[in-house]
mmCIF file of C-alpha atoms in Angstrom:
data_model
loop_
_atom_site.group_PDB
_atom_site.id
_atom_site.type_symbol
_atom_site.label_atom_id
_atom_site.label_comp_id
_atom_site.label_asym_id
_atom_site.label_seq_id
_atom_site.Cartn_x
_atom_site.Cartn_y
_atom_site.Cartn_z
ATOM 1 C CA UNK L 21 -3.101 -23.470 1.045
ATOM 2 C CA UNK L 22 -1.029 -22.217 -1.794
ATOM 3 C CA UNK L 23 -3.791 -21.699 -4.244
ATOM 4 C CA UNK L 24 -3.387 -19.142 -6.865
ATOM 5 C CA UNK L 25 -5.218 -16.017 -6.500
ATOM 6 C CA UNK L 26 -6.559 -14.326 -9.798
ATOM 7 C CA UNK L 27 -6.932 -10.618 -10.268
ATOM 8 C CA UNK L 28 -7.739 -8.630 -13.393
ATOM 9 C CA UNK L 29 -6.794 -5.073 -14.140
ATOM 10 C CA UNK L 30 -9.476 -2.292 -13.298
ATOM 11 C CA UNK L 31 -7.637 0.197 -15.521
ATOM 12 C CA UNK L 32 -4.580 1.295 -17.179
ATOM 13 C CA UNK L 33 -1.782 3.858 -16.061
ATOM 14 C CA UNK L 34 -0.362 6.197 -18.489
ATOM 15 C CA UNK L 35 2.698 8.175 -17.810
ATOM 16 C CA UNK L 36 5.383 10.100 -19.403
ATOM 17 C CA UNK L 37 7.781 7.158 -18.946
ATOM 18 C CA UNK L 38 7.741 4.981 -21.913
ATOM 19 C CA UNK L 39 10.575 2.515 -21.004
ATOM 20 C CA UNK L 40 12.181 1.202 -17.957
ATOM 21 C CA UNK L 41 15.318 3.013 -18.840
ATOM 22 C CA UNK L 42 13.664 6.489 -18.815
ATOM 23 C CA UNK L 43 11.964 6.120 -15.470
ATOM 24 C CA UNK L 44 13.580 8.871 -13.319
ATOM 25 C CA UNK L 45 15.226 7.370 -10.225
ATOM 26 C CA UNK L 46 15.402 10.835 -9.002
ATOM 27 C CA UNK L 47 12.165 11.919 -7.692
ATOM 28 C CA UNK L 48 13.116 15.540 -8.216
ATOM 29 C CA UNK L 49 11.939 14.720 -11.729
ATOM 30 C CA UNK L 50 9.197 12.105 -10.975
ATOM 31 C CA UNK L 51 7.465 14.284 -8.395
ATOM 32 C CA UNK L 52 6.310 16.572 -11.092
ATOM 33 C CA UNK L 53 5.340 13.867 -13.479
ATOM 34 C CA UNK L 54 1.696 13.876 -14.338
ATOM 35 C CA UNK L 55 -0.091 10.777 -15.262
ATOM 36 C CA UNK L 56 -3.512 9.644 -16.347
ATOM 37 C CA UNK L 57 -5.346 6.660 -15.063
ATOM 38 C CA UNK L 58 -8.112 5.287 -17.134
ATOM 39 C CA UNK L 59 -10.497 3.054 -15.156
ATOM 40 C CA UNK L 60 -12.528 0.746 -17.236
ATOM 41 C CA UNK L 61 -16.164 1.580 -17.822
ATOM 42 C CA UNK L 62 -17.445 -1.233 -15.652
ATOM 43 C CA UNK L 63 -15.720 0.038 -12.582
ATOM 44 C CA UNK L 64 -16.237 3.767 -13.027
ATOM 45 C CA UNK L 65 -19.124 4.080 -10.543
ATOM 46 C CA UNK L 66 -16.646 2.996 -7.867
ATOM 47 C CA UNK L 67 -14.834 6.173 -8.141
ATOM 48 C CA UNK L 68 -17.682 8.012 -6.352
ATOM 49 C CA UNK L 69 -16.539 10.122 -3.333
ATOM 50 C CA UNK L 70 -12.883 9.673 -4.408
ATOM 51 C CA UNK L 71 -12.454 13.351 -5.642
ATOM 52 C CA UNK L 72 -12.337 14.591 -2.216
ATOM 53 C CA UNK L 73 -8.988 12.951 -1.344
ATOM 54 C CA UNK L 74 -5.833 14.801 -2.060
ATOM 55 C CA UNK L 75 -3.850 11.618 -2.255
ATOM 56 C CA UNK L 76 -4.503 8.039 -3.285
ATOM 57 C CA UNK L 77 -2.820 4.673 -3.054
ATOM 58 C CA UNK L 78 -2.371 2.872 -6.440
ATOM 59 C CA UNK L 79 -1.757 -0.760 -6.532
ATOM 60 C CA UNK L 80 -0.560 -1.888 -9.909
ATOM 61 C CA UNK L 81 1.065 -5.015 -11.726
ATOM 62 C CA UNK L 82 4.743 -4.780 -12.515
ATOM 63 C CA UNK L 83 3.997 -6.070 -15.930
ATOM 64 C CA UNK L 84 7.382 -5.908 -17.443
ATOM 65 C CA UNK L 85 8.998 -7.799 -14.544
ATOM 66 C CA UNK L 86 9.508 -11.392 -15.345
ATOM 67 C CA UNK L 87 11.316 -13.701 -12.988
ATOM 68 C CA UNK L 88 11.465 -12.778 -9.346
ATOM 69 C CA UNK L 89 14.666 -12.684 -7.267
ATOM 70 C CA UNK L 90 14.676 -13.050 -3.383
ATOM 71 C CA UNK L 91 18.039 -10.819 -3.291
ATOM 72 C CA UNK L 92 18.421 -7.657 -5.259
ATOM 73 C CA UNK L 93 20.779 -4.620 -5.439
ATOM 74 C CA UNK L 94 18.687 -1.377 -5.277
ATOM 75 C CA UNK L 95 19.817 1.601 -7.342
ATOM 76 C CA UNK L 96 22.046 3.771 -5.374
ATOM 77 C CA UNK L 97 23.110 0.885 -3.177
ATOM 78 C CA UNK L 98 25.957 -1.578 -3.540
ATOM 79 C CA UNK L 99 24.771 -4.409 -1.435
ATOM 80 C CA UNK L 100 22.314 -7.281 -1.977
ATOM 81 C CA UNK L 101 19.140 -6.768 -0.085
ATOM 82 C CA UNK L 102 16.361 -9.112 0.671
ATOM 83 C CA UNK L 103 13.446 -8.506 -1.797
ATOM 84 C CA UNK L 104 10.890 -7.761 0.982
ATOM 85 C CA UNK L 105 13.335 -4.945 2.293
ATOM 86 C CA UNK L 106 13.077 -3.229 -0.997
ATOM 87 C CA UNK L 107 10.437 -1.854 -3.323
ATOM 88 C CA UNK L 108 11.909 -3.479 -6.386
ATOM 89 C CA UNK L 109 9.595 -4.936 -8.789
ATOM 90 C CA UNK L 110 11.325 -8.268 -8.914
ATOM 91 C CA UNK L 111 9.091 -9.757 -6.256
ATOM 92 C CA UNK L 112 7.278 -13.003 -5.950
ATOM 93 C CA UNK L 113 3.975 -11.213 -6.467
ATOM 94 C CA UNK L 114 4.743 -8.301 -8.639
ATOM 95 C CA UNK L 115 2.437 -5.848 -6.855
ATOM 96 C CA UNK L 116 3.566 -2.264 -6.934
ATOM 97 C CA UNK L 117 2.487 0.544 -4.556
ATOM 98 C CA UNK L 118 2.671 4.313 -5.105
ATOM 99 C CA UNK L 119 0.969 7.066 -3.268
ATOM 100 C CA UNK L 120 0.083 9.813 -5.791
ATOM 101 C CA UNK L 121 -1.485 13.317 -5.544
ATOM 102 C CA UNK L 122 -4.807 13.248 -6.999
ATOM 103 C CA UNK L 123 -5.245 16.282 -9.335
ATOM 104 C CA UNK L 124 -8.787 15.593 -10.795
ATOM 105 C CA UNK L 125 -11.281 13.113 -12.020
ATOM 106 C CA UNK L 126 -13.258 13.433 -15.128
ATOM 107 C CA UNK L 127 -15.531 10.439 -15.547
ATOM 108 C CA UNK L 128 -13.163 7.488 -16.036
ATOM 109 C CA UNK L 129 -10.016 9.567 -16.152
ATOM 110 C CA UNK L 130 -7.962 10.406 -12.955
ATOM 111 C CA UNK L 131 -5.049 12.828 -13.407
ATOM 112 C CA UNK L 132 -2.410 12.219 -10.763
ATOM 113 C CA UNK L 133 1.007 13.756 -9.850
ATOM 114 C CA UNK L 134 4.089 12.120 -8.780
ATOM 115 C CA UNK L 135 3.862 8.975 -10.815
ATOM 116 C CA UNK L 136 7.200 6.941 -11.141
ATOM 117 C CA UNK L 137 5.332 4.241 -12.952
ATOM 118 C CA UNK L 138 5.949 2.970 -16.479
ATOM 119 C CA UNK L 139 3.320 3.799 -19.228
ATOM 120 C CA UNK L 140 0.814 1.129 -19.881
ATOM 121 C CA UNK L 141 0.993 -0.397 -16.438
ATOM 122 C CA UNK L 142 -2.007 -2.334 -15.471
ATOM 123 C CA UNK L 143 -4.012 -0.909 -12.383
ATOM 124 C CA UNK L 144 -5.177 -3.312 -9.843
ATOM 125 C CA UNK L 145 -6.681 -1.159 -7.155
ATOM 126 C CA UNK L 146 -7.074 2.462 -5.856
ATOM 127 C CA UNK L 147 -7.540 3.190 -2.247
ATOM 128 C CA UNK L 148 -7.895 6.612 -0.491
ATOM 129 C CA UNK L 149 -4.719 7.626 1.430
ATOM 130 C CA UNK L 150 -5.843 8.302 4.897
ATOM 131 C CA UNK L 151 -3.312 10.213 6.787
ATOM 132 C CA UNK L 152 -4.523 9.124 10.151
ATOM 133 C CA UNK L 153 -3.752 5.493 9.368
ATOM 134 C CA UNK L 154 -1.237 5.483 6.475
ATOM 135 C CA UNK L 155 1.126 8.414 7.681
ATOM 136 C CA UNK L 156 3.342 7.018 10.435
ATOM 137 C CA UNK L 157 6.423 8.183 12.024
ATOM 138 C CA UNK L 158 8.932 5.351 11.907
ATOM 139 C CA UNK L 159 11.780 4.747 14.397
ATOM 140 C CA UNK L 160 13.860 2.565 12.012
ATOM 141 C CA UNK L 161 14.402 2.472 8.275
ATOM 142 C CA UNK L 162 16.937 -0.406 8.156
ATOM 143 C CA UNK L 163 19.498 -0.302 5.347
ATOM 144 C CA UNK L 164 18.116 3.035 4.069
ATOM 145 C CA UNK L 165 19.564 4.631 7.133
ATOM 146 C CA UNK L 166 23.052 3.516 6.186
ATOM 147 C CA UNK L 167 22.451 4.888 2.784
ATOM 148 C CA UNK L 168 21.387 8.290 4.005
ATOM 149 C CA UNK L 169 24.493 8.377 6.186
ATOM 150 C CA UNK L 170 26.630 7.636 3.342
ATOM 151 C CA UNK L 171 25.049 10.401 1.266
ATOM 152 C CA UNK L 172 25.598 12.890 4.222
ATOM 153 C CA UNK L 173 21.979 13.809 4.326
ATOM 154 C CA UNK L 174 20.311 13.669 7.837
ATOM 155 C CA UNK L 175 17.315 11.526 7.435
ATOM 156 C CA UNK L 176 15.373 13.513 9.742
ATOM 157 C CA UNK L 177 15.473 16.517 7.715
ATOM 158 C CA UNK L 178 14.622 14.450 4.576
ATOM 159 C CA UNK L 179 10.832 13.955 4.598
ATOM 160 C CA UNK L 180 9.788 15.459 1.302
ATOM 161 C CA UNK L 181 9.129 13.189 -1.518
ATOM 162 C CA UNK L 182 11.405 15.262 -3.729
ATOM 163 C CA UNK L 183 14.524 15.038 -1.693
ATOM 164 C CA UNK L 184 14.012 11.589 -0.510
ATOM 165 C CA UNK L 185 13.247 9.020 -3.267
ATOM 166 C CA UNK L 186 16.682 9.960 -4.765
ATOM 167 C CA UNK L 187 18.222 8.247 -1.805
ATOM 168 C CA UNK L 188 15.751 5.740 -0.949
ATOM 169 C CA UNK L 189 14.423 2.516 -2.483
ATOM 170 C CA UNK L 190 13.326 2.875 -6.089
ATOM 171 C CA UNK L 191 10.773 0.814 -7.872
ATOM 172 C CA UNK L 192 13.449 -0.534 -9.853
ATOM 173 C CA UNK L 193 16.504 -2.326 -8.844
ATOM 174 C CA UNK T 10 -5.669 -6.053 -22.249
ATOM 175 C CA UNK T 11 -7.833 -7.383 -19.465
ATOM 176 C CA UNK T 12 -5.833 -10.677 -19.019
ATOM 177 C CA UNK T 13 -5.849 -12.122 -15.701
ATOM 178 C CA UNK T 14 -3.067 -11.948 -13.419
ATOM 179 C CA UNK T 15 -1.957 -14.784 -11.020
ATOM 180 C CA UNK T 16 -0.554 -14.453 -7.666
ATOM 181 C CA UNK T 17 0.192 -17.066 -5.065
ATOM 182 C CA UNK T 18 0.447 -16.511 -1.188
ATOM 183 C CA UNK T 19 3.909 -16.050 0.238
ATOM 184 C CA UNK T 20 2.762 -16.821 3.752
ATOM 185 C CA UNK T 21 -0.096 -16.754 6.100
ATOM 186 C CA UNK T 22 -1.176 -14.094 8.630
ATOM 187 C CA UNK T 23 -2.355 -15.095 12.120
ATOM 188 C CA UNK T 24 -4.094 -12.819 14.402
ATOM 189 C CA UNK T 25 -6.295 -12.897 17.473
ATOM 190 C CA UNK T 26 -9.365 -12.288 15.141
ATOM 191 C CA UNK T 27 -10.880 -15.412 14.202
ATOM 192 C CA UNK T 28 -13.951 -14.302 12.611
ATOM 193 C CA UNK T 29 -15.276 -11.249 10.642
ATOM 194 C CA UNK T 30 -17.476 -10.450 13.662
ATOM 195 C CA UNK T 31 -14.850 -10.203 16.014
ATOM 196 C CA UNK T 32 -12.367 -7.949 14.110
ATOM 197 C CA UNK T 33 -12.407 -4.792 16.252
ATOM 198 C CA UNK T 34 -13.559 -1.785 14.188
ATOM 199 C CA UNK T 35 -12.212 0.369 16.942
ATOM 200 C CA UNK T 36 -8.596 0.402 16.521
ATOM 201 C CA UNK T 37 -8.281 1.331 20.156
ATOM 202 C CA UNK T 38 -8.334 -2.524 20.534
ATOM 203 C CA UNK T 39 -6.577 -3.456 17.265
ATOM 204 C CA UNK T 40 -3.639 -1.217 17.662
ATOM 205 C CA UNK T 41 -2.293 -3.515 20.529
ATOM 206 C CA UNK T 42 -3.247 -6.752 18.749
ATOM 207 C CA UNK T 43 -0.054 -8.833 17.948
ATOM 208 C CA UNK T 44 -0.074 -11.007 15.107
ATOM 209 C CA UNK T 45 2.287 -13.535 13.586
ATOM 210 C CA UNK T 46 3.164 -13.822 9.922
ATOM 211 C CA UNK T 47 4.657 -17.119 8.675
ATOM 212 C CA UNK T 48 6.586 -16.788 5.501
ATOM 213 C CA UNK T 49 6.775 -19.920 3.434
ATOM 214 C CA UNK T 50 10.161 -21.506 3.477
ATOM 215 C CA UNK T 51 10.946 -20.722 -0.291
ATOM 216 C CA UNK T 52 10.641 -16.973 0.347
ATOM 217 C CA UNK T 53 12.398 -16.829 3.792
ATOM 218 C CA UNK T 54 15.745 -15.602 2.328
ATOM 219 C CA UNK T 55 13.873 -12.431 1.062
ATOM 220 C CA UNK T 56 13.302 -11.162 4.470
ATOM 221 C CA UNK T 57 17.092 -10.318 4.868
ATOM 222 C CA UNK T 58 17.465 -6.705 5.793
ATOM 223 C CA UNK T 59 13.943 -6.275 6.793
ATOM 224 C CA UNK T 60 14.341 -6.360 10.565
ATOM 225 C CA UNK T 61 15.764 -2.806 10.619
ATOM 226 C CA UNK T 62 12.492 -1.291 9.603
ATOM 227 C CA UNK T 63 10.055 -0.361 12.366
ATOM 228 C CA UNK T 64 6.921 -0.478 10.209
ATOM 229 C CA UNK T 65 6.207 -2.661 7.164
ATOM 230 C CA UNK T 66 3.378 -2.686 4.618
ATOM 231 C CA UNK T 67 1.367 -5.983 4.427
ATOM 232 C CA UNK T 68 -0.535 -6.678 1.273
ATOM 233 C CA UNK T 69 -2.882 -9.652 1.707
ATOM 234 C CA UNK T 70 -5.787 -11.245 -0.002
ATOM 235 C CA UNK T 71 -9.259 -10.658 1.595
ATOM 236 C CA UNK T 72 -10.013 -14.478 1.203
ATOM 237 C CA UNK T 73 -13.393 -14.183 2.948
ATOM 238 C CA UNK T 74 -14.804 -11.690 0.717
ATOM 239 C CA UNK T 75 -16.713 -12.944 -2.168
ATOM 240 C CA UNK T 76 -18.678 -10.834 -4.686
ATOM 241 C CA UNK T 77 -17.409 -7.228 -5.071
ATOM 242 C CA UNK T 78 -19.627 -4.210 -4.932
ATOM 243 C CA UNK T 79 -18.932 -0.717 -6.315
ATOM 244 C CA UNK T 80 -20.798 0.932 -3.697
ATOM 245 C CA UNK T 81 -20.598 0.109 0.025
ATOM 246 C CA UNK T 82 -21.645 1.611 3.218
ATOM 247 C CA UNK T 83 -18.624 1.812 5.530
ATOM 248 C CA UNK T 84 -18.915 1.095 9.316
ATOM 249 C CA UNK T 85 -19.518 4.366 11.187
ATOM 250 C CA UNK T 86 -21.022 5.855 8.083
ATOM 251 C CA UNK T 87 -24.554 6.067 6.836
ATOM 252 C CA UNK T 88 -24.074 6.863 3.239
ATOM 253 C CA UNK T 89 -23.022 4.685 0.182
ATOM 254 C CA UNK T 90 -19.562 5.442 -0.959
ATOM 255 C CA UNK T 91 -17.707 4.337 -3.989
ATOM 256 C CA UNK T 92 -15.505 1.412 -3.285
ATOM 257 C CA UNK T 93 -12.398 3.012 -4.298
ATOM 258 C CA UNK T 94 -13.068 5.783 -1.864
ATOM 259 C CA UNK T 95 -13.083 3.203 0.984
ATOM 260 C CA UNK T 96 -10.865 0.342 2.269
ATOM 261 C CA UNK T 97 -13.599 -2.155 2.318
ATOM 262 C CA UNK T 98 -12.730 -5.665 1.217
ATOM 263 C CA UNK T 99 -15.607 -5.882 -1.418
ATOM 264 C CA UNK T 100 -13.313 -4.594 -4.084
ATOM 265 C CA UNK T 101 -12.749 -5.833 -7.561
ATOM 266 C CA UNK T 102 -9.368 -7.151 -6.740
ATOM 267 C CA UNK T 103 -9.469 -8.128 -3.018
ATOM 268 C CA UNK T 104 -6.063 -6.717 -2.070
ATOM 269 C CA UNK T 105 -5.842 -5.431 1.510
ATOM 270 C CA UNK T 106 -3.239 -3.138 2.771
ATOM 271 C CA UNK T 107 -2.204 -2.408 6.404
ATOM 272 C CA UNK T 108 0.794 -0.786 7.854
ATOM 273 C CA UNK T 109 2.036 -2.574 10.984
ATOM 274 C CA UNK T 110 4.811 -2.149 13.402
ATOM 275 C CA UNK T 111 7.362 -4.847 13.106
ATOM 276 C CA UNK T 112 8.262 -6.194 16.544
ATOM 277 C CA UNK T 113 10.678 -8.880 15.343
ATOM 278 C CA UNK T 114 11.677 -11.577 13.018
ATOM 279 C CA UNK T 115 12.679 -15.209 13.832
ATOM 280 C CA UNK T 116 13.600 -17.027 10.738
ATOM 281 C CA UNK T 117 10.270 -17.415 8.887
ATOM 282 C CA UNK T 118 8.005 -15.760 11.648
ATOM 283 C CA UNK T 119 7.507 -12.013 11.856
ATOM 284 C CA UNK T 120 5.723 -10.651 14.952
ATOM 285 C CA UNK T 121 3.734 -7.387 14.231
ATOM 286 C CA UNK T 122 1.525 -5.201 16.134
ATOM 287 C CA UNK T 123 -1.624 -3.287 14.980
ATOM 288 C CA UNK T 124 -3.087 -6.017 12.941
ATOM 289 C CA UNK T 125 -6.668 -5.529 12.082
ATOM 290 C CA UNK T 126 -6.610 -8.631 9.879
ATOM 291 C CA UNK T 127 -8.581 -11.850 10.091
ATOM 292 C CA UNK T 128 -6.767 -14.876 11.328
ATOM 293 C CA UNK T 129 -5.485 -17.033 8.378
ATOM 294 C CA UNK T 130 -5.432 -14.378 5.753
ATOM 295 C CA UNK T 131 -3.080 -15.281 2.808
ATOM 296 C CA UNK T 132 -0.146 -12.873 2.601
ATOM 297 C CA UNK T 133 0.682 -11.412 -0.742
ATOM 298 C CA UNK T 134 3.580 -9.156 -0.193
ATOM 299 C CA UNK T 135 5.674 -7.316 2.348
ATOM 300 C CA UNK T 136 7.201 -4.044 1.578
ATOM 301 C CA UNK T 137 9.327 -1.715 3.929
ATOM 302 C CA UNK T 138 7.312 1.272 5.029
ATOM 303 C CA UNK T 139 9.588 4.307 4.063
ATOM 304 C CA UNK T 140 8.532 7.444 5.928
ATOM 305 C CA UNK T 141 9.962 9.781 3.296
ATOM 306 C CA UNK T 142 7.842 8.411 0.585
ATOM 307 C CA UNK T 143 4.920 6.772 2.325
ATOM 308 C CA UNK T 144 4.205 9.293 5.147
ATOM 309 C CA UNK T 145 2.328 12.327 3.517
ATOM 310 C CA UNK T 146 0.434 15.219 4.775
ATOM 311 C CA UNK T 147 -2.808 15.310 2.908
ATOM 312 C CA UNK T 148 -4.882 18.405 2.136
ATOM 313 C CA UNK T 149 -8.226 16.549 1.750
ATOM 314 C CA UNK T 150 -9.806 13.399 3.023
ATOM 315 C CA UNK T 151 -13.078 13.403 1.228
ATOM 316 C CA UNK T 152 -16.137 11.984 3.020
ATOM 317 C CA UNK T 153 -13.988 11.203 6.042
ATOM 318 C CA UNK T 154 -13.831 14.873 6.841
ATOM 319 C CA UNK T 155 -17.646 14.878 6.937
ATOM 320 C CA UNK T 156 -17.358 11.948 9.423
ATOM 321 C CA UNK T 157 -14.852 13.580 11.571
ATOM 322 C CA UNK T 158 -17.025 16.705 11.704
ATOM 323 C CA UNK T 159 -19.954 14.548 12.632
ATOM 324 C CA UNK T 160 -18.162 12.942 15.567
ATOM 325 C CA UNK T 161 -16.995 16.442 16.715
ATOM 326 C CA UNK T 162 -13.333 15.401 16.640
ATOM 327 C CA UNK T 163 -10.960 17.921 15.091
ATOM 328 C CA UNK T 164 -9.178 16.006 12.255
ATOM 329 C CA UNK T 165 -5.894 17.890 12.736
ATOM 330 C CA UNK T 166 -5.439 16.658 16.233
ATOM 331 C CA UNK T 167 -6.370 13.219 15.186
ATOM 332 C CA UNK T 168 -3.226 11.623 13.879
ATOM 333 C CA UNK T 169 -2.599 8.599 16.088
ATOM 334 C CA UNK T 170 -3.629 5.263 14.744
ATOM 335 C CA UNK T 171 -5.418 4.642 17.866
ATOM 336 C CA UNK T 172 -7.590 7.632 17.884
ATOM 337 C CA UNK T 173 -8.279 7.685 14.108
ATOM 338 C CA UNK T 174 -9.265 4.119 12.971
ATOM 339 C CA UNK T 175 -12.430 4.417 14.971
ATOM 340 C CA UNK T 176 -13.738 7.194 12.914
ATOM 341 C CA UNK T 177 -12.170 6.223 9.674
ATOM 342 C CA UNK T 178 -12.522 3.794 6.933
ATOM 343 C CA UNK T 179 -12.332 0.379 8.268
ATOM 344 C CA UNK T 180 -11.293 -2.793 6.483
ATOM 345 C CA UNK T 181 -14.903 -4.091 6.563
ATOM 346 C CA UNK T 182 -17.803 -2.251 5.459
#
């Protein structure tokens, strides 16, 4: 039952962030970051009809992450958290997920905004972000609520990407 | 650059939907569907701190999908769409994504609501759904807008999971 599953990159994500050190934890920076996704030629026809979506979901491989850890200490936190309660790359299957704004598509190149992804990251999948199924009002955000309380920012007023990422789980730990 | 990436399941998703034929396209049914996720023993400690989240993101492998197709005709649609503009399982990398409501966790078993996933699906990852970064107000939904127009339902009033999935992209095509 635990057979391995093989995937292969469908493209490459290029961003201003050339090393892990320089990825902004504060999304006040990342929100304006523009990245370019090159989809490999053989998959380009699959981009048809995508341009009409304002936001897309990127799934990618955390290629710089090596061993996994079931317990991590997220940035801006001082406690160990279970890996599945974070967005850390140190996961058993190193799949990253970011919702980005789609600026435009020219043949095989997508330009996107709000990429907090390291340059050269292998792209696994693109999905349309569908507000009606992907945008959900939650009633609990676990340990993040403690964090927000600690930083004296009311979580209910804190919905923009800009304000929030700085106090929430980051893609690094 | 196109090296293969290997993942292995971290658990199994069990749902009331025993075959592709019986998966409800209408989320008016799926929204109430309760499923159970069994996380394999070696990963259970990674579930720490997850219980406080009301919603979680499941990434899983479309194990019943074989060949991929770059052009698919989604259910409730009559046009061919680029695969990356849909949520169809016939993607090059067969990763599925569903946001579910987390009902509870007992050791290695998570009970979840709103699973439109086939029974026995291999689980790849669990991430906390973080409203502040994952819930986004879009300004364009591409071909789905045409669909909504065709079904005479105003998209702006159509934000609940229940109402929407029936008119939107489904996990099958």
